[in-house]
PDB file of C-alpha atoms in Angstrom:
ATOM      1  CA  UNK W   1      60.279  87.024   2.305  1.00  0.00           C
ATOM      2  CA  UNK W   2      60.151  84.520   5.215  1.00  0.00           C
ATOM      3  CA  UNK W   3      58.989  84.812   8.562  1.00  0.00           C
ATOM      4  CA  UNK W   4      58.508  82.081  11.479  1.00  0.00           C
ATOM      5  CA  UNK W   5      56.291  81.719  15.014  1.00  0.00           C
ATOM      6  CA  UNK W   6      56.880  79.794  17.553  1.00  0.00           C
ATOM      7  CA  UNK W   7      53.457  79.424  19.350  1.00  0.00           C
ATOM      8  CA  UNK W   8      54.265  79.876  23.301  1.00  0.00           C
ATOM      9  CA  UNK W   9      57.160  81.967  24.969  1.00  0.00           C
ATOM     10  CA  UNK W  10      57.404  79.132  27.357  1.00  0.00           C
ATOM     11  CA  UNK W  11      56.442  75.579  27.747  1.00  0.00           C
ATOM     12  CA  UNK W  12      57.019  73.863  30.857  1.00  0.00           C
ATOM     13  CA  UNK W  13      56.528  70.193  31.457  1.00  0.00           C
ATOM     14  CA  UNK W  14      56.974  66.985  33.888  1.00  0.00           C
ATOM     15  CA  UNK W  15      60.074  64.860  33.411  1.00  0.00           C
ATOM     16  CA  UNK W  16      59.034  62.082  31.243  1.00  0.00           C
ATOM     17  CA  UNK W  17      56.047  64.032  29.600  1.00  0.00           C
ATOM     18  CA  UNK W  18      55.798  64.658  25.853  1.00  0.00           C
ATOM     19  CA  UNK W  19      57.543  67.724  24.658  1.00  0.00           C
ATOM     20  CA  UNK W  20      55.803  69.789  22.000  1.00  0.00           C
ATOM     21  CA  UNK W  21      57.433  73.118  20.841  1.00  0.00           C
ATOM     22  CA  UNK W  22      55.210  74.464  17.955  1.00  0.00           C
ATOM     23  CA  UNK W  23      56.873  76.383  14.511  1.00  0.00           C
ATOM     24  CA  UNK W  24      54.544  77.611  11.819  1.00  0.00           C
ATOM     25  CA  UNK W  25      56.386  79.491   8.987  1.00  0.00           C
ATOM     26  CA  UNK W  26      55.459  81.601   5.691  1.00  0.00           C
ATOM     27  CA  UNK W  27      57.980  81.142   2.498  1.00  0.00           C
ATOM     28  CA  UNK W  28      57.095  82.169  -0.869  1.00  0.00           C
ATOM     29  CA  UNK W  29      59.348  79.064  -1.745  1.00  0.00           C
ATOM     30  CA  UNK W  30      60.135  75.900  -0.197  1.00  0.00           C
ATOM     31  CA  UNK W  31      61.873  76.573   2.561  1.00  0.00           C
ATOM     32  CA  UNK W  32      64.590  74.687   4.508  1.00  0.00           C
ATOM     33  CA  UNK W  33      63.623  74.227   7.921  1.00  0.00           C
ATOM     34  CA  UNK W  34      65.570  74.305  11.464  1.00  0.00           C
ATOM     35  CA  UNK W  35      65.310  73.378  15.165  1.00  0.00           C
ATOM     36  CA  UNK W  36      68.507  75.084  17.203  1.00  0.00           C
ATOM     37  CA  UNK W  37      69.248  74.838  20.859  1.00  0.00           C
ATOM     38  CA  UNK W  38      70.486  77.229  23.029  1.00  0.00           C
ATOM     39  CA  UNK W  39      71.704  76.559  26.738  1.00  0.00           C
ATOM     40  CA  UNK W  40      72.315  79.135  28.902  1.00  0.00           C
ATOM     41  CA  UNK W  41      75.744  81.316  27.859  1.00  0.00           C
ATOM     42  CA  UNK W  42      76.350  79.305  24.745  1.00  0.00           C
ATOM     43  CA  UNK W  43      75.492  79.070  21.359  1.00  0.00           C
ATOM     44  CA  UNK W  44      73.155  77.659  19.030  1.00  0.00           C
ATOM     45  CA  UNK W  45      73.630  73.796  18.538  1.00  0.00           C
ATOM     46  CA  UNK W  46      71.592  72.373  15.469  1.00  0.00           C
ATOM     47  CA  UNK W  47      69.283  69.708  16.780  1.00  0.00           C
ATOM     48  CA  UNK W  48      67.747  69.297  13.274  1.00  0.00           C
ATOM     49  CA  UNK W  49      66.740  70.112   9.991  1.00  0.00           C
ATOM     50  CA  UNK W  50      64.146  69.667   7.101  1.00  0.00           C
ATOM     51  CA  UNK W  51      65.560  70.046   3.092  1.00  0.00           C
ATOM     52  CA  UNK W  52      63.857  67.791   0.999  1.00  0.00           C
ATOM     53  CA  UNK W  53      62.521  64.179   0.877  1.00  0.00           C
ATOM     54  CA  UNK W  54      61.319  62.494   4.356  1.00  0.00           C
ATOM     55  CA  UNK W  55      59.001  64.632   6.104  1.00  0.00           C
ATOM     56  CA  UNK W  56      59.703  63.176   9.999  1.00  0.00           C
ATOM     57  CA  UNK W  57      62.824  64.329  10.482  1.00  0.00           C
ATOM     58  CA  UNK W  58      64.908  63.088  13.538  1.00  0.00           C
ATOM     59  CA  UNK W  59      67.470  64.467  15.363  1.00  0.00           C
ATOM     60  CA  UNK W  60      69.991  64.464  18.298  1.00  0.00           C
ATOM     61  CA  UNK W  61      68.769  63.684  22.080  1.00  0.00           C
ATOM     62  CA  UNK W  62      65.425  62.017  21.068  1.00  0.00           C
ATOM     63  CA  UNK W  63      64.026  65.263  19.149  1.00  0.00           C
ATOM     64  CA  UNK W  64      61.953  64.547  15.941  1.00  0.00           C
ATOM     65  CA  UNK W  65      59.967  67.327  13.869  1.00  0.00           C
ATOM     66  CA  UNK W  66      57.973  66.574  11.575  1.00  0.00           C
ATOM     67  CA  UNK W  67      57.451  69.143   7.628  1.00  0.00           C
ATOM     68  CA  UNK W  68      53.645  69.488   7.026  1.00  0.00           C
ATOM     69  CA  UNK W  69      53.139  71.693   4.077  1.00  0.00           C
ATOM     70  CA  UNK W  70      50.018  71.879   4.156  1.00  0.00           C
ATOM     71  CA  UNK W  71      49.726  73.388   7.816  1.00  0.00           C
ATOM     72  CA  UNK W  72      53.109  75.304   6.991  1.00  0.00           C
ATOM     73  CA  UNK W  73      54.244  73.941  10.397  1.00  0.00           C
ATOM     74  CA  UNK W  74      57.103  72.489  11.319  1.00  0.00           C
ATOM     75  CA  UNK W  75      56.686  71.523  15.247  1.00  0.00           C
ATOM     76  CA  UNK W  76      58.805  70.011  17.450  1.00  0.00           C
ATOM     77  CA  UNK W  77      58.696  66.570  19.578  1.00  0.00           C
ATOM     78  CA  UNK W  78      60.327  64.386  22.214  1.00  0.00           C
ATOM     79  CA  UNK W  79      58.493  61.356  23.421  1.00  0.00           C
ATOM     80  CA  UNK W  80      59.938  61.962  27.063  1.00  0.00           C
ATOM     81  CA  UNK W  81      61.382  65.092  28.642  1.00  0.00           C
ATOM     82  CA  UNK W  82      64.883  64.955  30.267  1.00  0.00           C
ATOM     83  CA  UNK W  83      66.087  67.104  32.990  1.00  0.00           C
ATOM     84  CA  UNK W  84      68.752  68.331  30.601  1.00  0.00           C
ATOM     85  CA  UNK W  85      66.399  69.633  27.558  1.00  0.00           C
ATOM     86  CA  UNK W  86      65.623  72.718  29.675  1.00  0.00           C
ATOM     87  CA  UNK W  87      66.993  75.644  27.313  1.00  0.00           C
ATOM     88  CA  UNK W  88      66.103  77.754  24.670  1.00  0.00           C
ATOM     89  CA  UNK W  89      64.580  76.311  21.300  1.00  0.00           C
ATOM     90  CA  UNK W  90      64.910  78.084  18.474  1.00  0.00           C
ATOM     91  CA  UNK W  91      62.814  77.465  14.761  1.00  0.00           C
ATOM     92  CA  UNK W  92      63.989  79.028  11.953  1.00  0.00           C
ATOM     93  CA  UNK W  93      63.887  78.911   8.178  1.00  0.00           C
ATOM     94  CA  UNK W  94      65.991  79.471   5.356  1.00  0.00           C
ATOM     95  CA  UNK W  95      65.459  79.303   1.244  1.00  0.00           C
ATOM     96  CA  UNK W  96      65.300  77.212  -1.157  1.00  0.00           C
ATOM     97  CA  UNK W  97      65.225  79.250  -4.623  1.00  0.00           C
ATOM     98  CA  UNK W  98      65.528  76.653  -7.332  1.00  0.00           C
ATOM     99  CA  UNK W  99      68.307  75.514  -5.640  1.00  0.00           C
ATOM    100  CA  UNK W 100      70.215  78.627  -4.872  1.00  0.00           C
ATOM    101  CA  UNK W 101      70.450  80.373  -1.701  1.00  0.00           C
ATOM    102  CA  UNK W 102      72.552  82.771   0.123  1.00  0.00           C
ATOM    103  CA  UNK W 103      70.819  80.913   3.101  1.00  0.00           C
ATOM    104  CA  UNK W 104      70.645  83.305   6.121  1.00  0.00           C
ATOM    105  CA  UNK W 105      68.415  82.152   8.702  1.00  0.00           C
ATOM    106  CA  UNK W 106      65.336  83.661  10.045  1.00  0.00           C
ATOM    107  CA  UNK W 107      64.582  83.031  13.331  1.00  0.00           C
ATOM    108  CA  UNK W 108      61.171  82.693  15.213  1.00  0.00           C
ATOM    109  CA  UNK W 109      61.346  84.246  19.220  1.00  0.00           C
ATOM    110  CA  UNK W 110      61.933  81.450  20.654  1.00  0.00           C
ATOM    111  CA  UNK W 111      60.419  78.825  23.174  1.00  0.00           C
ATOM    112  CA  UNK W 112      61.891  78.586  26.428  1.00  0.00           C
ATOM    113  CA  UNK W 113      61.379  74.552  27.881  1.00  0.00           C
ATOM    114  CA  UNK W 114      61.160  74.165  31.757  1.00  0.00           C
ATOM    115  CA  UNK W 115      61.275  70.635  32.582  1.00  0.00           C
ATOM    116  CA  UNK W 116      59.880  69.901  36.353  1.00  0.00           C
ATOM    117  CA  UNK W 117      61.302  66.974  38.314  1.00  0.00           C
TER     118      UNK W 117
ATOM    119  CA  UNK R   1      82.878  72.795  20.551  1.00  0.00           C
ATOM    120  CA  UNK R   2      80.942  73.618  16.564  1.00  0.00           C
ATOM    121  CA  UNK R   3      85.134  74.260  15.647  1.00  0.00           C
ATOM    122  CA  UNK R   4      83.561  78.034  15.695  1.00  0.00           C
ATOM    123  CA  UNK R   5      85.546  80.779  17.480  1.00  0.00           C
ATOM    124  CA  UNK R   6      84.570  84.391  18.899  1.00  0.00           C
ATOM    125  CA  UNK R   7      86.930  86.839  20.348  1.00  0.00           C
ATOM    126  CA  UNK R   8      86.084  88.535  22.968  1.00  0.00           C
ATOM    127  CA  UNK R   9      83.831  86.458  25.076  1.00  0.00           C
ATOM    128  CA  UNK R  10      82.595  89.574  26.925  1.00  0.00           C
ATOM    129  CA  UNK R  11      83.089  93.337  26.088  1.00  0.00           C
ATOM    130  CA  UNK R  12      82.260  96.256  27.788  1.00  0.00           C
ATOM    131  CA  UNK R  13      82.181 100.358  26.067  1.00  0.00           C
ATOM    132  CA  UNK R  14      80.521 103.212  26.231  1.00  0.00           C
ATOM    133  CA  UNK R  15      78.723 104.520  24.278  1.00  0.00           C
ATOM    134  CA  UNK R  16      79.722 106.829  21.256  1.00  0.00           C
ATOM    135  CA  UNK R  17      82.782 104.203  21.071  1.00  0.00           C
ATOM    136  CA  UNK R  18      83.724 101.863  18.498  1.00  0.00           C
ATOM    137  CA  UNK R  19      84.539  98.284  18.840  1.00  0.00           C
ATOM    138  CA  UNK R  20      85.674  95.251  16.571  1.00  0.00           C
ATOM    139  CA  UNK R  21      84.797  91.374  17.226  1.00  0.00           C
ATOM    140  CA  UNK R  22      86.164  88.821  15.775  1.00  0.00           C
ATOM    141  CA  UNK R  23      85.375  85.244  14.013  1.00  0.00           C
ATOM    142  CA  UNK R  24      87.105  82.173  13.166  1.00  0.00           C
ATOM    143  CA  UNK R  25      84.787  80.113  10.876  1.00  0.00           C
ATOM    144  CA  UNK R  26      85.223  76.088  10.734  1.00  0.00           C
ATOM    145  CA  UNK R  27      88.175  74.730   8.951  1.00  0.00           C
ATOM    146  CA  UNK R  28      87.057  74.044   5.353  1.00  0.00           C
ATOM    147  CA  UNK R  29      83.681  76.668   5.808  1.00  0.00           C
ATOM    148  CA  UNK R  30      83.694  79.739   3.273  1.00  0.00           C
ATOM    149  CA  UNK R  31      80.352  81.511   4.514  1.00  0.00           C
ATOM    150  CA  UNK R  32      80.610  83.066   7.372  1.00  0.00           C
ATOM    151  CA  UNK R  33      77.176  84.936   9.132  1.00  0.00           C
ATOM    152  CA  UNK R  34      76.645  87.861  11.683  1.00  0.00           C
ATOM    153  CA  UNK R  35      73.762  87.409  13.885  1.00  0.00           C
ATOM    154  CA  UNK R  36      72.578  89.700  16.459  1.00  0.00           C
ATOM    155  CA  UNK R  37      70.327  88.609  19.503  1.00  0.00           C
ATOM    156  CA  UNK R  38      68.758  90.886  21.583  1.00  0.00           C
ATOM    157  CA  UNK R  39      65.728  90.794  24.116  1.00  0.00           C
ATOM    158  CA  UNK R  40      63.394  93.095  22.066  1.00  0.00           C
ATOM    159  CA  UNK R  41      64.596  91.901  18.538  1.00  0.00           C
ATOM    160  CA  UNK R  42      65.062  88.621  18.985  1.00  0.00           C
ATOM    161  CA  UNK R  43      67.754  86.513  16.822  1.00  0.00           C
ATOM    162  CA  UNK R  44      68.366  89.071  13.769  1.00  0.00           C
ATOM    163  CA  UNK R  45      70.692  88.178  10.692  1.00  0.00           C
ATOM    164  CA  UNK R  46      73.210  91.413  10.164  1.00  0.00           C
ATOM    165  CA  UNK R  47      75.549  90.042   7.332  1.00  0.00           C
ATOM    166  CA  UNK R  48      76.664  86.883   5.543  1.00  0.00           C
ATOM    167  CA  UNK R  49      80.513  86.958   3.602  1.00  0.00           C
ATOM    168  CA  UNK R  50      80.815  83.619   0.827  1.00  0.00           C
ATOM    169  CA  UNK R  51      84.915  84.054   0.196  1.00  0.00           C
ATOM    170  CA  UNK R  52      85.902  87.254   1.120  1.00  0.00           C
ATOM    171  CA  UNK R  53      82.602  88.747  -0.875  1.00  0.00           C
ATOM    172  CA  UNK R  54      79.818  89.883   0.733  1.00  0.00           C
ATOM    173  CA  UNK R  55      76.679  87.722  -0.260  1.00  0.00           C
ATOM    174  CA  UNK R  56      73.524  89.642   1.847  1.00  0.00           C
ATOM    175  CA  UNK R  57      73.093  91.779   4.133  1.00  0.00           C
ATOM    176  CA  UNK R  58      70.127  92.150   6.686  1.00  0.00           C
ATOM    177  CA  UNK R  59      69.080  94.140   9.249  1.00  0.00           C
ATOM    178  CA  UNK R  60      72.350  96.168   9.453  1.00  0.00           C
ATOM    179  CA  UNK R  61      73.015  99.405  10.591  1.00  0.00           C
ATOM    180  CA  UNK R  62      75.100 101.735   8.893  1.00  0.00           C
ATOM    181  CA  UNK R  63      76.982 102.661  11.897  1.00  0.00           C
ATOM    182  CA  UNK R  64      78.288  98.529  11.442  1.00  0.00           C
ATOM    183  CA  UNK R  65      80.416  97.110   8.869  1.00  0.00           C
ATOM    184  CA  UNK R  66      81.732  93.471   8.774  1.00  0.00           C
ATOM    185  CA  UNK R  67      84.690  92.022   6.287  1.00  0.00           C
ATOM    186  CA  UNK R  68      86.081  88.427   5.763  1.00  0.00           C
ATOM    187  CA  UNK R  69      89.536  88.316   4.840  1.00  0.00           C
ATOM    188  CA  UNK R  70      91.559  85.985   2.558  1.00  0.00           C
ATOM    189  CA  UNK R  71      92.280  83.390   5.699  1.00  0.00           C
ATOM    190  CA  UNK R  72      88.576  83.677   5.672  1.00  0.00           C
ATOM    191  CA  UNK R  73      88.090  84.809   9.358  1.00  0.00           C
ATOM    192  CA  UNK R  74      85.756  87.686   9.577  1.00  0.00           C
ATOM    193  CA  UNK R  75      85.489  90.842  11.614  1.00  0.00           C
ATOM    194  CA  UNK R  76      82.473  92.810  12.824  1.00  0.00           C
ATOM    195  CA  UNK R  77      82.797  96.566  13.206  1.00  0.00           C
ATOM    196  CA  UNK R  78      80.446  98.518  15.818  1.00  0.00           C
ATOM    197  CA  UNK R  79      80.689 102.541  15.719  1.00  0.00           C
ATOM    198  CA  UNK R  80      79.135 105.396  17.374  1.00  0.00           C
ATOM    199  CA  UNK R  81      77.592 102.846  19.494  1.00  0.00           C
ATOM    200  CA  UNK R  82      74.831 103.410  21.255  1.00  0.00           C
ATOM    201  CA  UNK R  83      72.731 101.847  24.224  1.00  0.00           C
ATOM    202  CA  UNK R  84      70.804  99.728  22.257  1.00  0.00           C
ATOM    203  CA  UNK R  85      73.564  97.897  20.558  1.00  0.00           C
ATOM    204  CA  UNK R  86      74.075  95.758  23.655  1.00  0.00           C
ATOM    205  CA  UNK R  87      73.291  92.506  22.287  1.00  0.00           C
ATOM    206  CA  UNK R  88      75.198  89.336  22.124  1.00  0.00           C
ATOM    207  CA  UNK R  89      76.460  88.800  18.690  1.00  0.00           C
ATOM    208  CA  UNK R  90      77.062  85.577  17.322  1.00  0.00           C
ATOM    209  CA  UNK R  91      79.083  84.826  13.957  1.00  0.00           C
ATOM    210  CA  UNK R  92      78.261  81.097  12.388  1.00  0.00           C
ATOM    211  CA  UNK R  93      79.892  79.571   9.038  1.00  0.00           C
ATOM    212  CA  UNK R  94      79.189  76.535   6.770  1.00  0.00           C
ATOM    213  CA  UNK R  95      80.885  75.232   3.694  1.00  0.00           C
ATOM    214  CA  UNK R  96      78.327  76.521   1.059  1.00  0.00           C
ATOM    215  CA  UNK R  97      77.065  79.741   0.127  1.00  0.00           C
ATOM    216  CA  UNK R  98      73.583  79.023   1.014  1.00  0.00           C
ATOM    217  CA  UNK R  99      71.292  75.982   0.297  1.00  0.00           C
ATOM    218  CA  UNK R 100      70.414  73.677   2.703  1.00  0.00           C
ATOM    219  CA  UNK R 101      73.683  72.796   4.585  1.00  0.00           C
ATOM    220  CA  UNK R 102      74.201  73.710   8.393  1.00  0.00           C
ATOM    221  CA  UNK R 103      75.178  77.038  10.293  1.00  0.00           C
ATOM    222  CA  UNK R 104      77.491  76.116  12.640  1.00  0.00           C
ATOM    223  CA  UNK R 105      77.380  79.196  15.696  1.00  0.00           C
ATOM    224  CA  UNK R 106      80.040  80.378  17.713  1.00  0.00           C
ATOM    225  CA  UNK R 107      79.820  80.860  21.509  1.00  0.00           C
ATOM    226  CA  UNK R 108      78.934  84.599  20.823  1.00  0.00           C
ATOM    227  CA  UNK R 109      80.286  87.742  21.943  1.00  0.00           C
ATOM    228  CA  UNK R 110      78.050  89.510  24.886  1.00  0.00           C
ATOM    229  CA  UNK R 111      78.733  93.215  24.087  1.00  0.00           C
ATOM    230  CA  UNK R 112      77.415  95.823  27.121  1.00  0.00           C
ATOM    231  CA  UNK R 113      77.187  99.149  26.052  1.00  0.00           C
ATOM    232  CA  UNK R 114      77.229 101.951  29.206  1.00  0.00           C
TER     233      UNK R 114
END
């Protein structure tokens, strides 16, 4: 079984401050790792993802995370906050079984970002 | 636009009623996914349908059933619903059964339950 937590509910910052929205997950295998998006009345966008290989993993809009293994974290950064990155961010982790996977996603709760002019 | 579609946008029952929704998956995707987000549950996986089979099933109630059919677009089916299925419920596909390729979600369908 899987299960993720994103540390903080909320996290609000200055425009132009470092954004850091934390992810720690538990997988009895290695997991594949997600960051989703969520703006208000839409979906989820994929911002980025961890499978195997590199462990800094960049995305879209600036976003980077960053697979530590041995901290089972996967936490999310963005040098400098833009206006538009308040939303929803979502962490969330899948399987890897040897290769196979029927690869639903398991979500953490969620980290909503406030970004203050 | 993720090239996935939901039908309805919004829909509004009461309670005891039943209700279908409706998803288009991405051209070329065969899995298509059944998420349910709520504010006490959070996002919650319901269902997941690999070419018209179903592949594994989560959290789902009884009282819901899902199906993909052979143009591969999938239906959700709510019954005896109840307050607590208001939720917004969002369907997402990708090409592979599972592994590590992308979800791609759907606008969602905001259901309201009186």
């Amino acid at each position: 079984a899987q299960s993720v937590t994103q540390l903080g509910s909320h996290v609000s910052v200055s425009e132009g401050a470092l954004v850091l929205l934390r992810c720690n997950y538990s997988s009895s295998v290695p997991p594949y790792l997600f960051w989703y998006v969520q703006y208000p009345n839409q979906g989820l966008q994929l911002l980025l993802k961890y499978t195997t290989g590199a462990t800094l993993v960049k995305g879209i809009n600036g976003f980077e995370a960053e697979f530590k293994k041995s901290e089972t974290s996967f936490h999310l950064t963005k040098p400098s906050a833009h206006m538009s990155d308040a939303a929803e961010y979502f962490c969330a982790v899948s399987l890897n079984a040897g290769g196979t996977s029927y690869g639903k996603l398991t979500f953490g709760q969620g980290t909503i970002l406030t970004v203050h002019p | 636009d993720s090239g996935v579609t939901q039908t309805p946008k919004h829909l509004i029952t009461a309670t005891g009623q039943r209700v279908t929704l409706r998803c288009s998956p991405r051209s070329g995707d065969l899995s298509v996914y059944w998420y349910q987000q709520s504010l006490d549950q959070g996002l919650q996986f319901l269902i997941q349908y690999y070419n018209g089979e179903e592949r594994a099933k989560g959290n789902i109630l009884e009282r819901f059933s899902a199906q993909q059919f052979p143009d591969l677009h999938s239906e959700l089916n709510l019954s005896s619903l109840e307050l607590g299925d208001s939720a917004l419920y969002f369907c997402a596909s990708s090409v592979a059964m599972g592994g590590p390729g992308t979800q791609y979600f759907g606008p969602g369908t905001r259901l309201t339950v009186l």
